[in-house]
CSV table of C-alpha atoms and ligand atoms in Angstrom, one decimal:
chain,number,residue,atom,x,y,z
A,100,MET,CA,-33.7,18.1,-69.4
A,101,LYS,CA,-36.4,20.9,-70.2
A,102,ILE,CA,-37.5,22.2,-67.1
A,103,LEU,CA,-40.6,24.4,-66.1
A,104,MET,CA,-41.1,26.0,-63.0
A,105,VAL,CA,-44.5,27.7,-62.5
A,106,THR,CA,-44.8,29.6,-59.3
A,107,SER,CA,-46.4,33.0,-58.0
A,108,GLU,CA,-42.8,34.3,-57.0
A,109,SER,CA,-39.6,34.0,-57.9
A,110,ASN,CA,-36.3,36.2,-57.2
A,111,PRO,CA,-35.4,38.7,-57.9
A,112,PHE,CA,-38.5,39.6,-59.3
A,113,ALA,CA,-41.4,39.0,-56.8
A,114,LYS,CA,-41.1,38.1,-53.4
A,115,THR,CA,-43.2,37.9,-50.3
A,116,GLY,CA,-41.5,34.5,-48.7
A,117,GLY,CA,-39.3,31.7,-48.7
A,118,LEU,CA,-41.2,30.1,-51.9
A,119,ALA,CA,-39.1,33.1,-54.2
A,120,ASP,CA,-35.7,32.3,-53.0
A,121,VAL,CA,-36.1,28.6,-53.8
A,122,VAL,CA,-37.8,28.4,-57.1
A,123,TYR,CA,-35.1,30.6,-58.0
A,124,ALA,CA,-31.9,29.0,-56.6
A,125,LEU,CA,-33.3,25.8,-57.1
A,126,SER,CA,-33.4,26.8,-61.3
A,127,LYS,CA,-30.4,28.5,-61.1
A,128,GLU,CA,-28.7,25.1,-59.9
A,129,GLN,CA,-30.3,23.0,-62.4
A,130,ALA,CA,-29.1,24.9,-65.2
A,131,VAL,CA,-25.3,24.8,-63.7
A,132,LEU,CA,-26.0,21.2,-63.8
A,133,GLY,CA,-26.7,21.4,-67.3
A,134,HIS,CA,-30.7,21.4,-67.8
A,135,GLU,CA,-32.2,24.1,-69.5
A,136,VAL,CA,-34.8,25.5,-67.1
A,137,SER,CA,-37.7,28.3,-67.4
A,138,ILE,CA,-40.0,29.9,-64.9
A,139,VAL,CA,-42.6,31.6,-65.5
A,140,LEU,CA,-44.9,33.8,-63.3
A,141,PRO,CA,-47.4,36.8,-63.6
A,142,LYS,CA,-46.3,40.0,-64.4
A,143,TYR,CA,-47.3,41.8,-61.5
A,144,GLY,CA,-47.2,45.6,-61.1
A,145,SER,CA,-45.1,45.6,-58.4
A,146,LEU,CA,-42.1,43.4,-60.4
A,147,MET,CA,-38.9,44.3,-58.8
A,148,GLN,CA,-35.3,45.1,-60.3
A,149,THR,CA,-36.8,45.5,-64.0
A,150,GLU,CA,-34.0,48.5,-64.8
A,151,ASN,CA,-31.8,47.5,-67.3
A,152,LEU,CA,-33.2,43.8,-67.8
A,153,GLN,CA,-34.1,42.9,-71.8
A,154,MET,CA,-37.4,41.9,-71.6
A,155,ARG,CA,-39.1,41.2,-74.7
A,156,PHE,CA,-42.7,40.8,-75.8
A,157,ILE,CA,-42.9,37.3,-77.6
A,158,ALA,CA,-46.8,36.3,-77.8
A,159,SER,CA,-50.4,36.9,-77.2
A,160,VAL,CA,-52.0,34.4,-75.6
A,161,PRO,CA,-55.9,34.0,-75.8
A,162,VAL,CA,-57.4,32.8,-72.2
A,163,SER,CA,-61.0,32.6,-71.5
A,164,LEU,CA,-62.3,31.8,-68.4
A,165,GLY,CA,-65.9,31.2,-68.8
A,166,TRP,CA,-67.8,33.7,-70.4
A,167,ARG,CA,-64.7,36.0,-69.8
A,168,GLU,CA,-62.5,36.5,-72.7
A,169,GLN,CA,-59.0,37.5,-71.8
A,170,VAL,CA,-55.6,37.8,-73.5
A,171,ALA,CA,-52.6,36.8,-71.9
A,172,LYS,CA,-49.3,39.0,-73.1
A,173,ILE,CA,-46.2,36.7,-72.5
A,174,PHE,CA,-42.6,38.6,-72.1
A,175,LYS,CA,-39.6,36.8,-71.8
A,176,THR,CA,-35.8,37.4,-70.5
A,177,VAL,CA,-32.7,35.4,-69.7
A,178,LEU,CA,-31.2,35.9,-65.9
A,179,ASP,CA,-28.5,33.6,-64.9
A,180,GLY,CA,-29.0,31.0,-67.1
A,181,ILE,CA,-32.5,30.8,-66.6
A,182,THR,CA,-35.5,32.1,-68.7
A,183,PHE,CA,-38.1,33.7,-67.2
A,184,TYR,CA,-41.5,33.9,-69.1
A,185,PHE,CA,-44.3,36.5,-67.4
A,186,VAL,CA,-47.9,36.2,-67.7
A,187,ASP,CA,-48.8,39.9,-68.3
A,188,ASN,CA,-52.6,40.8,-67.9
A,189,GLU,CA,-53.3,44.4,-66.5
A,190,TYR,CA,-56.6,44.1,-65.1
A,191,TYR,CA,-55.3,41.1,-63.0
A,192,PHE,CA,-52.0,41.6,-62.4
A,193,ALA,CA,-51.6,45.5,-62.4
A,194,ARG,CA,-52.0,46.3,-58.4
A,195,GLU,CA,-50.0,46.7,-55.6
A,196,GLY,CA,-48.4,43.8,-53.8
A,197,LEU,CA,-48.8,39.9,-54.8
A,198,TYR,CA,-51.7,38.7,-53.2
A,199,GLY,CA,-54.8,39.6,-51.1
A,200,TYR,CA,-57.1,40.6,-53.4
A,201,TYR,CA,-61.0,39.6,-53.3
A,202,ASP,CA,-60.3,37.6,-56.9
A,203,ASP,CA,-57.1,36.1,-56.5
A,204,MET,CA,-58.5,32.7,-57.3
A,205,GLU,CA,-59.6,34.2,-60.5
A,206,ARG,CA,-56.4,35.7,-60.9
A,207,PHE,CA,-54.5,32.3,-60.6
A,208,ALA,CA,-56.9,30.4,-62.6
A,209,PHE,CA,-56.4,33.2,-65.5
A,210,PHE,CA,-52.3,32.5,-64.7
A,211,THR,CA,-53.0,28.8,-64.8
A,212,LEU,CA,-54.9,28.7,-68.1
A,213,ALA,CA,-52.6,31.5,-69.4
A,214,VAL,CA,-49.8,29.2,-68.9
A,215,ARG,CA,-51.3,25.8,-70.5
A,216,ASN,CA,-52.4,28.3,-73.3
A,217,MET,CA,-49.1,29.5,-73.6
A,218,LEU,CA,-46.6,26.4,-74.0
A,219,GLU,CA,-48.5,25.6,-77.9
A,220,VAL,CA,-48.2,29.2,-79.1
A,221,ILE,CA,-44.4,29.7,-77.9
A,222,LYS,CA,-43.4,26.0,-78.7
A,223,LEU,CA,-42.1,25.1,-74.9
A,224,LYS,CA,-42.5,21.6,-74.6
A,225,PRO,CA,-41.0,20.6,-71.1
A,226,ASP,CA,-40.1,17.2,-69.8
A,227,ILE,CA,-40.9,18.5,-66.3
A,228,ILE,CA,-43.5,20.6,-65.2
A,229,HIS,CA,-43.0,21.8,-61.6
A,230,VAL,CA,-45.6,23.4,-60.1
A,231,HIS,CA,-45.1,25.4,-56.6
A,232,ASP,CA,-47.6,25.4,-54.1
A,233,TRP,CA,-51.3,25.9,-54.5
A,234,GLN,CA,-51.5,28.8,-57.3
A,235,PRO,CA,-50.8,26.6,-60.1
A,236,GLY,CA,-52.1,23.8,-58.7
A,237,MET,CA,-55.1,23.3,-61.2
A,238,LEU,CA,-52.4,22.7,-64.3
A,239,PRO,CA,-51.7,19.2,-63.9
A,240,VAL,CA,-55.2,18.5,-64.1
A,241,LEU,CA,-56.1,20.6,-66.9
A,242,ILE,CA,-53.4,19.3,-69.3
A,243,LYS,CA,-54.3,15.9,-68.2
A,244,LYS,CA,-58.0,16.3,-68.4
A,245,GLN,CA,-58.0,18.5,-71.6
A,246,ASN,CA,-54.9,17.6,-73.6
A,247,LYS,CA,-53.9,14.2,-73.2
A,248,ASP,CA,-54.4,12.8,-76.5
A,249,GLN,CA,-52.4,15.8,-77.9
A,250,PRO,CA,-49.4,14.4,-78.9
A,251,PHE,CA,-47.8,18.0,-77.6
A,252,TYR,CA,-48.5,17.5,-74.3
A,253,LYS,CA,-48.6,13.5,-74.0
A,254,LYS,CA,-45.2,12.9,-72.4
A,255,MET,CA,-45.2,16.3,-70.0
A,256,LYS,CA,-44.7,15.0,-66.4
A,257,PHE,CA,-45.6,16.7,-63.1
A,258,VAL,CA,-44.1,17.9,-60.1
A,259,LEU,CA,-45.6,19.4,-57.1
A,260,THR,CA,-43.5,20.9,-54.0
A,261,ILE,CA,-45.8,21.9,-50.9
A,262,HIS,CA,-44.0,24.8,-49.2
A,263,ASN,CA,-46.7,25.7,-47.5
A,264,PRO,CA,-49.7,23.6,-46.4
A,265,ALA,CA,-51.8,26.3,-44.6
A,266,PHE,CA,-52.5,27.6,-48.2
A,267,GLN,CA,-54.7,25.2,-49.8
A,268,GLY,CA,-56.3,27.4,-52.5
A,269,MET,CA,-59.9,26.6,-51.4
A,270,PHE,CA,-62.9,27.5,-54.4
A,271,ASP,CA,-66.0,27.4,-55.1
A,272,PRO,CA,-67.0,24.4,-56.7
A,273,ASN,CA,-68.9,25.9,-59.4
A,274,LEU,CA,-65.7,27.5,-60.6
A,275,ILE,CA,-64.4,24.2,-61.6
A,276,VAL,CA,-66.8,24.2,-64.4
A,277,ASP,CA,-67.1,28.3,-64.5
A,278,PHE,CA,-63.2,29.0,-64.7
A,279,TYR,CA,-61.6,26.0,-66.0
A,280,GLY,CA,-63.9,24.3,-68.3
A,281,LEU,CA,-63.8,21.5,-66.2
A,282,PRO,CA,-66.9,18.9,-65.7
A,283,ILE,CA,-68.5,19.2,-61.8
A,284,ARG,CA,-67.8,15.1,-62.0
A,285,LEU,CA,-64.3,15.9,-60.8
A,286,TYR,CA,-65.7,17.5,-57.8
A,287,ASP,CA,-68.3,14.5,-57.6
A,288,ASN,CA,-65.7,12.1,-57.8
A,289,GLY,CA,-63.8,13.6,-54.7
A,290,LEU,CA,-60.6,14.2,-57.2
A,291,LEU,CA,-60.9,17.9,-56.6
A,292,ARG,CA,-63.0,18.1,-53.0
A,293,PHE,CA,-61.5,18.7,-49.9
A,294,ASN,CA,-63.7,19.5,-46.7
A,295,ASP,CA,-66.8,20.2,-49.0
A,296,ARG,CA,-65.0,22.8,-51.2
A,297,ALA,CA,-62.8,22.8,-54.3
A,298,SER,CA,-58.9,22.9,-53.7
A,299,SER,CA,-56.3,24.0,-56.0
A,300,LEU,CA,-53.6,22.4,-53.5
A,301,LYS,CA,-55.6,19.1,-53.3
A,302,ALA,CA,-56.0,18.7,-56.9
A,303,ALA,CA,-52.4,19.0,-57.6
A,304,ILE,CA,-51.6,16.0,-55.1
A,305,MET,CA,-53.7,14.1,-56.7
A,306,THR,CA,-53.1,14.3,-60.0
A,307,VAL,CA,-49.1,15.2,-60.3
A,308,ASP,CA,-46.3,12.2,-60.8
A,309,LYS,CA,-44.5,13.2,-57.9
A,310,ILE,CA,-44.8,15.1,-54.8
A,311,THR,CA,-42.3,16.9,-52.7
A,312,THR,CA,-41.9,19.4,-49.5
A,313,VAL,CA,-39.1,21.2,-48.6
A,314,SER,CA,-37.5,19.0,-45.6
A,315,PRO,CA,-37.5,15.7,-44.3
A,316,THR,CA,-38.7,16.4,-41.0
A,317,HIS,CA,-42.0,18.1,-42.7
A,318,ALA,CA,-42.2,15.3,-45.0
A,319,SER,CA,-43.0,13.2,-41.9
A,320,GLU,CA,-45.2,16.0,-40.0
A,321,LEU,CA,-47.6,16.1,-43.7
A,322,LEU,CA,-48.7,12.4,-42.9
A,323,THR,CA,-50.0,13.7,-40.1
A,324,PRO,CA,-53.2,15.0,-38.6
A,325,GLU,CA,-51.3,17.9,-36.6
A,326,GLY,CA,-49.0,18.6,-38.9
A,327,SER,CA,-50.4,18.9,-42.2
A,328,LYS,CA,-53.7,21.0,-41.6
A,329,GLY,CA,-55.6,18.6,-43.0
A,330,LEU,CA,-53.9,17.3,-45.8
A,331,ASP,CA,-52.7,13.8,-44.0
A,332,PRO,CA,-55.7,11.9,-45.5
A,333,ILE,CA,-54.5,12.8,-49.2
A,334,ILE,CA,-50.7,12.7,-48.9
A,335,ASN,CA,-51.2,9.7,-47.7
A,336,LEU,CA,-52.7,8.2,-50.6
A,337,ARG,CA,-50.2,9.1,-52.3
A,338,ARG,CA,-47.3,8.6,-50.1
A,339,ASP,CA,-45.6,6.2,-52.2
A,340,ASP,CA,-44.9,9.4,-54.4
A,341,PHE,CA,-44.2,11.8,-51.6
A,342,VAL,CA,-40.3,12.6,-50.1
A,343,GLY,CA,-39.1,15.7,-48.6
A,344,ILE,CA,-36.2,17.1,-50.0
A,345,LEU,CA,-34.3,19.6,-47.8
A,346,ASN,CA,-34.0,23.6,-49.4
A,347,GLY,CA,-30.4,25.2,-49.8
A,348,ILE,CA,-30.1,28.8,-49.4
A,349,ASP,CA,-27.8,30.7,-52.3
A,350,TYR,CA,-24.6,30.7,-51.4
A,351,GLN,CA,-23.6,33.7,-53.9
A,352,GLU,CA,-26.2,36.1,-52.5
A,353,PHE,CA,-25.7,35.0,-48.9
A,354,ASN,CA,-21.8,35.0,-49.0
A,355,PRO,CA,-20.3,37.1,-45.6
A,356,LEU,CA,-16.9,37.5,-47.4
A,357,LYS,CA,-18.3,38.8,-50.7
A,358,ASP,CA,-21.7,40.3,-49.8
A,359,PRO,CA,-21.9,43.6,-51.2
A,360,ASN,CA,-24.7,44.9,-48.7
A,361,LEU,CA,-22.4,44.9,-45.8
A,362,PRO,CA,-19.9,47.6,-44.8
A,363,LEU,CA,-17.6,45.0,-44.0
A,364,ASN,CA,-16.9,41.8,-45.1
A,365,PHE,CA,-15.9,38.6,-42.8
A,366,SER,CA,-14.7,35.0,-42.9
A,367,ASN,CA,-14.2,32.4,-39.9
A,368,ARG,CA,-10.9,34.0,-39.7
A,369,SER,CA,-12.0,37.5,-39.4
A,370,LEU,CA,-15.0,36.7,-37.0
A,371,ASN,CA,-14.5,39.5,-34.8
A,372,ARG,CA,-15.6,41.6,-37.7
A,373,LYS,CA,-19.3,41.0,-36.2
A,374,GLU,CA,-18.9,43.2,-33.8
A,375,GLN,CA,-18.2,46.4,-35.7
A,376,LEU,CA,-20.7,45.1,-38.1
A,377,LYS,CA,-23.4,45.3,-35.2
A,378,LYS,CA,-22.1,49.3,-34.0
A,379,LEU,CA,-22.4,50.0,-37.8
A,380,LEU,CA,-25.9,48.6,-37.9
A,381,PHE,CA,-26.5,50.5,-34.5
A,382,GLU,CA,-25.0,53.8,-36.2
A,383,GLU,CA,-27.4,53.3,-39.3
A,384,LEU,CA,-30.7,52.6,-36.9
A,385,ASN,CA,-29.6,55.1,-34.3
A,386,ILE,CA,-29.2,52.2,-31.6
A,387,ASP,CA,-26.8,52.8,-28.5
A,388,TYR,CA,-24.1,50.9,-28.8
A,389,HIS,CA,-22.5,49.3,-25.3
A,390,GLY,CA,-21.4,46.2,-26.2
A,391,GLN,CA,-24.6,44.4,-25.7
A,392,ALA,CA,-26.0,41.5,-27.7
A,393,LEU,CA,-28.5,41.5,-30.9
A,394,TYR,CA,-31.1,39.3,-31.5
A,395,GLY,CA,-32.1,39.9,-34.9
A,396,MET,CA,-35.5,38.6,-36.6
A,397,VAL,CA,-36.2,38.6,-40.5
A,398,SER,CA,-39.4,37.4,-41.1
A,399,ARG,CA,-43.0,38.0,-42.4
A,400,LEU,CA,-44.9,38.6,-39.2
A,401,THR,CA,-47.6,36.1,-39.2
A,402,TRP,CA,-49.0,33.9,-37.1
A,403,GLN,CA,-47.3,30.9,-38.4
A,404,LYS,CA,-43.8,32.6,-37.1
A,405,GLY,CA,-44.1,32.4,-34.2
A,406,ILE,CA,-44.6,36.4,-33.3
A,407,ASN,CA,-46.3,36.0,-29.8
A,408,LEU,CA,-43.3,34.4,-28.4
A,409,VAL,CA,-40.8,36.9,-30.1
A,410,LEU,CA,-42.8,39.7,-28.6
A,411,GLU,CA,-42.0,38.7,-25.2
A,412,ALA,CA,-38.8,37.3,-25.2
A,413,ALA,CA,-37.6,40.4,-26.9
A,414,GLU,CA,-38.7,42.3,-24.3
A,415,LEU,CA,-37.3,40.3,-21.5
A,416,VAL,CA,-33.6,40.6,-23.3
A,417,LEU,CA,-34.3,44.6,-23.9
A,418,GLN,CA,-35.0,44.7,-19.9
A,419,LYS,CA,-31.6,43.0,-19.7
A,420,GLY,CA,-29.9,45.9,-21.8
A,421,ALA,CA,-29.8,43.3,-24.9
A,422,SER,CA,-31.1,45.1,-28.3
A,423,VAL,CA,-33.5,43.4,-30.8
A,424,VAL,CA,-33.7,44.3,-34.6
A,425,ILE,CA,-36.6,43.2,-36.7
A,426,VAL,CA,-37.0,43.4,-40.5
A,427,GLY,CA,-40.5,42.2,-41.8
A,428,SER,CA,-44.3,43.2,-42.6
A,429,GLY,CA,-47.6,41.3,-42.0
A,430,GLU,CA,-50.4,41.3,-39.8
A,431,TYR,CA,-51.2,45.3,-38.6
A,432,GLY,CA,-51.7,43.9,-35.6
A,433,TYR,CA,-48.0,42.4,-34.9
A,434,GLU,CA,-46.5,45.5,-36.7
A,435,GLN,CA,-48.5,47.8,-34.0
A,436,GLU,CA,-47.0,45.7,-31.1
A,437,PHE,CA,-43.4,45.7,-32.3
A,438,GLU,CA,-44.2,49.7,-32.7
A,439,ARG,CA,-45.5,49.8,-29.2
A,440,LEU,CA,-42.1,47.8,-27.7
A,441,ARG,CA,-39.9,50.2,-29.8
A,442,ALA,CA,-41.8,53.1,-28.5
A,443,ARG,CA,-40.7,51.5,-24.9
A,444,TYR,CA,-37.2,50.8,-25.4
A,445,PRO,CA,-36.2,53.7,-28.4
A,446,ASN,CA,-32.5,53.7,-27.8
A,447,THR,CA,-31.6,49.8,-28.1
A,448,MET,CA,-34.7,48.3,-30.2
A,449,ALA,CA,-35.1,49.1,-33.9
A,450,ILE,CA,-38.0,48.0,-36.4
A,451,TYR,CA,-38.1,48.4,-40.2
A,452,ILE,CA,-41.8,47.1,-41.2
A,453,GLY,CA,-41.1,46.5,-44.9
A,454,TYR,CA,-39.2,44.7,-47.5
A,455,ASN,CA,-35.4,45.9,-47.4
A,456,ASN,CA,-33.4,42.9,-48.9
A,457,GLN,CA,-30.0,45.2,-48.0
A,458,LEU,CA,-31.1,45.8,-44.9
A,459,ALA,CA,-31.8,42.3,-44.2
A,460,HIS,CA,-28.3,41.1,-45.2
A,461,ARG,CA,-27.0,43.5,-42.8
A,462,VAL,CA,-29.3,42.6,-39.7
A,463,TYR,CA,-28.5,38.4,-40.7
A,464,ALA,CA,-25.0,39.6,-40.5
A,465,ALA,CA,-24.8,41.6,-37.5
A,466,SER,CA,-27.1,39.9,-35.0
A,467,ASP,CA,-25.7,37.8,-32.6
A,468,PHE,CA,-28.8,35.5,-32.2
A,469,PHE,CA,-31.4,35.0,-34.4
A,470,PHE,CA,-35.2,34.4,-33.9
A,471,MET,CA,-37.1,32.0,-35.9
A,472,PRO,CA,-39.7,30.4,-33.2
A,473,SER,CA,-41.9,29.0,-35.5
A,474,LEU,CA,-45.0,27.1,-34.7
A,475,PHE,CA,-44.6,25.5,-38.2
A,476,GLU,CA,-42.1,25.7,-40.3
A,477,PRO,CA,-41.8,23.6,-43.7
A,478,CYS,CA,-38.1,24.1,-44.2
A,479,GLY,CA,-37.3,28.1,-43.3
A,480,ILE,CA,-34.6,30.1,-45.0
A,481,GLY,CA,-33.4,32.6,-42.1
A,482,GLN,CA,-32.0,30.2,-40.2
A,483,MET,CA,-29.6,28.6,-42.7
A,484,ILE,CA,-28.8,32.3,-43.8
A,485,ALA,CA,-28.0,33.2,-40.0
A,486,MET,CA,-25.9,30.4,-39.6
A,487,ARG,CA,-24.5,31.2,-42.9
A,488,TYR,CA,-23.1,34.8,-41.3
A,489,ALA,CA,-22.3,33.1,-38.0
A,490,THR,CA,-25.4,34.4,-36.0
A,491,LEU,CA,-27.0,31.7,-33.7
A,492,PRO,CA,-30.5,30.8,-34.2
A,493,ILE,CA,-33.1,30.3,-31.8
A,494,VAL,CA,-35.7,28.0,-33.4
A,495,ARG,CA,-38.6,25.8,-31.9
A,496,ARG,CA,-37.6,22.2,-33.1
A,497,THR,CA,-40.3,22.0,-35.9
A,498,GLY,CA,-40.4,20.8,-40.0
A,499,GLY,CA,-36.8,21.8,-41.4
A,500,LEU,CA,-35.9,23.9,-38.4
A,501,ASN,CA,-35.1,20.6,-36.5
A,502,ASP,CA,-33.4,19.2,-39.9
A,503,THR,CA,-31.1,22.5,-40.1
A,504,VAL,CA,-30.0,23.5,-36.6
A,505,ILE,CA,-27.9,21.6,-33.7
A,506,GLY,CA,-29.4,22.8,-30.3
A,507,TYR,CA,-26.4,23.6,-28.2
A,508,ASP,CA,-27.4,21.4,-24.3
A,509,GLY,CA,-24.5,22.5,-22.6
A,510,GLN,CA,-22.3,20.0,-23.6
A,511,ASN,CA,-22.1,19.7,-27.4
A,512,GLU,CA,-20.1,22.7,-28.4
A,513,ASP,CA,-18.1,21.0,-30.5
A,514,GLU,CA,-21.4,20.6,-33.0
A,515,ALA,CA,-24.2,23.1,-31.9
A,516,THR,CA,-25.1,25.5,-34.3
A,517,GLY,CA,-27.9,27.1,-32.4
A,518,PHE,CA,-30.6,26.8,-29.8
A,519,VAL,CA,-33.9,24.4,-30.0
A,520,PHE,CA,-36.9,24.6,-27.9
A,521,ASP,CA,-39.6,21.5,-28.5
A,522,GLU,CA,-42.7,22.7,-27.2
A,523,TYR,CA,-44.3,26.1,-28.5
A,524,ASN,CA,-44.8,28.1,-25.2
A,525,ARG,CA,-43.4,31.3,-23.7
A,526,TYR,CA,-41.9,29.6,-20.7
A,527,TRP,CA,-39.2,27.4,-23.4
A,528,MET,CA,-38.9,30.4,-25.7
A,529,ASN,CA,-37.9,32.9,-22.8
A,530,LEU,CA,-35.6,29.9,-21.0
A,531,THR,CA,-33.9,29.8,-24.2
A,532,THR,CA,-33.6,33.2,-25.3
A,533,LEU,CA,-32.2,34.1,-21.8
A,534,PHE,CA,-29.7,31.1,-22.1
A,535,ALA,CA,-28.6,32.6,-25.3
A,536,LEU,CA,-27.9,35.7,-23.4
A,537,GLU,CA,-25.9,33.6,-20.9
A,538,ILE,CA,-23.9,32.4,-23.6
A,539,TYR,CA,-23.2,35.8,-25.1
A,540,GLN,CA,-21.0,36.7,-21.8
A,541,ASP,CA,-18.8,33.3,-22.7
A,542,LYS,CA,-16.8,34.8,-25.6
A,543,GLU,CA,-14.8,31.5,-26.0
A,544,LEU,CA,-17.8,29.3,-26.5
A,545,LEU,CA,-19.6,31.7,-28.3
A,546,LYS,CA,-17.0,31.5,-31.1
A,547,LYS,CA,-17.0,27.8,-30.9
A,548,LEU,CA,-20.3,27.7,-31.5
A,549,ARG,CA,-20.3,30.8,-34.2
A,550,LEU,CA,-17.4,28.8,-35.8
A,551,ASN,CA,-19.8,25.4,-36.3
A,552,THR,CA,-22.5,27.3,-38.0
A,553,MET,CA,-20.1,28.7,-40.8
A,554,ARG,CA,-19.0,24.9,-41.4
A,555,VAL,CA,-22.5,23.7,-42.0
A,556,ASP,CA,-23.0,23.4,-45.7
A,557,ASN,CA,-26.7,24.1,-46.8
A,558,ARG,CA,-25.4,24.8,-50.9
A,559,TRP,CA,-28.1,24.2,-53.1
A,560,GLU,CA,-26.2,21.2,-54.8
A,561,LYS,CA,-27.2,18.6,-53.1
A,562,SER,CA,-30.8,18.9,-53.4
A,563,ALA,CA,-30.8,20.1,-56.8
A,564,LYS,CA,-29.3,16.3,-58.0
A,565,GLU,CA,-32.0,15.1,-55.7
A,566,TYR,CA,-34.8,16.8,-57.7
A,567,ILE,CA,-33.2,15.8,-61.0
A,568,ALA,CA,-32.8,12.4,-60.0
A,569,LEU,CA,-36.7,12.6,-58.6
A,570,TYR,CA,-37.2,14.1,-62.3
A,571,GLU,CA,-35.5,11.1,-64.1
A,572,GLU,CA,-37.6,8.4,-62.5
A,573,VAL,CA,-40.9,9.9,-63.6
A,574,VAL,CA,-39.7,11.0,-67.4
A,575,LYS,CA,-38.2,7.8,-67.9
B,231,LIG,C1,-42.5,28.7,-46.7
B,231,LIG,C2,-42.5,27.6,-46.0
B,231,LIG,C3,-41.0,27.9,-45.5
B,231,LIG,C4,-40.1,27.4,-46.5
B,231,LIG,C5,-40.5,28.4,-48.0
B,231,LIG,C6,-39.7,27.6,-48.8
B,231,LIG,O1,-42.4,29.7,-47.1
B,231,LIG,O2,-43.0,28.2,-44.8
B,231,LIG,O3,-40.9,27.2,-44.4
B,231,LIG,O4,-39.2,27.6,-46.4
B,231,LIG,O5,-42.2,28.1,-48.1
B,231,LIG,O6,-39.7,26.6,-49.4
């Protein structure tokens, strides 16, 4: 099958969150299964890992957003069996970072139009166009409304994956006409209307052939008002075409036995090396070592991730002599609060504000426990990576965290893989965090739980096959 992933992020080039990991690892696995997979994303100014890469310019594609006549330059490269296409336009994309500009709606409208226009120019005719999240959400609408009679587009089928329902691509309805050249009727008849604005996420939900989200638990949450950020009536309309497929993680990138980012590798037979790794990480970060427990976190620092809870629980265990290491960036207020915490515990806490993949690997590997008490979490990747490195996640029971972590309840030491609490509040978070510290004293039990995590299988293979089966259902 010919598959085209349309996305605003993909490893190894552009990443702010799990979306980048998922698009890339899923594509890689589908390529291994024998499919022809390409990924298209914007050519951001901040594209990473482009040194030594043969990136070829292959076409210039005219794009008109209403009266704005623009050109998209298309670049191409092949990596890990995947063909990457980059949509270049300096005005829109040669900026720092990926998002957060006043004209983001226009930037991704340009991207979406450019992808549609590019297909014919470069003669790329996928069987499946798989769009991710709101950014390319208007693509199926465009093709279905403007190109449906052209034989080139006729057989293309569409799949949408919702990675995060909190981002809905809301925009001024006038832009349906102005950017996309589509009739305002699509707003008036409700197809694109959501809470009295236009929404590119709704647009995709209403027009694709199949909709997925990234875990079975989140799929059921999206059918409820509480869990869906208001999308539930829309998803309920399409519930027969809607399914949750659990994400995996990249077992090549995250491999304790081979990870080149670690000063020391380990397996289930050399678990005691984790203590060594902790010592070395402490040296790197100027933390005093006295055999204390380490709580790690690698995360975007945003409200979704339960940072409020982490701030308080972190202080509790710091008071008891444990250590905390945080890697991530996000909301300025949170960054500042972590800085203040570090100032109070300069010898036992460290924080790295920003994106540092290599350090992140070392934190996953060296930690005893991994904070991830999300308010909501469609799937979550960090907890799976942590478990791969025998680090016990502390999670709230929500979304994919519920599907991937078995909480220790005092009796189930043969199967538990972490700590789980139900209600989102400081009481349960603090209790659970302190419970973990108790377990830290019981080295036998700790070892048992660590071995359990290392037996968990979160490879992509199974999920990649589920996606293929879904594609096959729609192309037949
Ligand atoms: C989003 C979700 C996260 C999920 C990731 C990849 O970032 O918030 O839960 O793991 O997408 O699907």
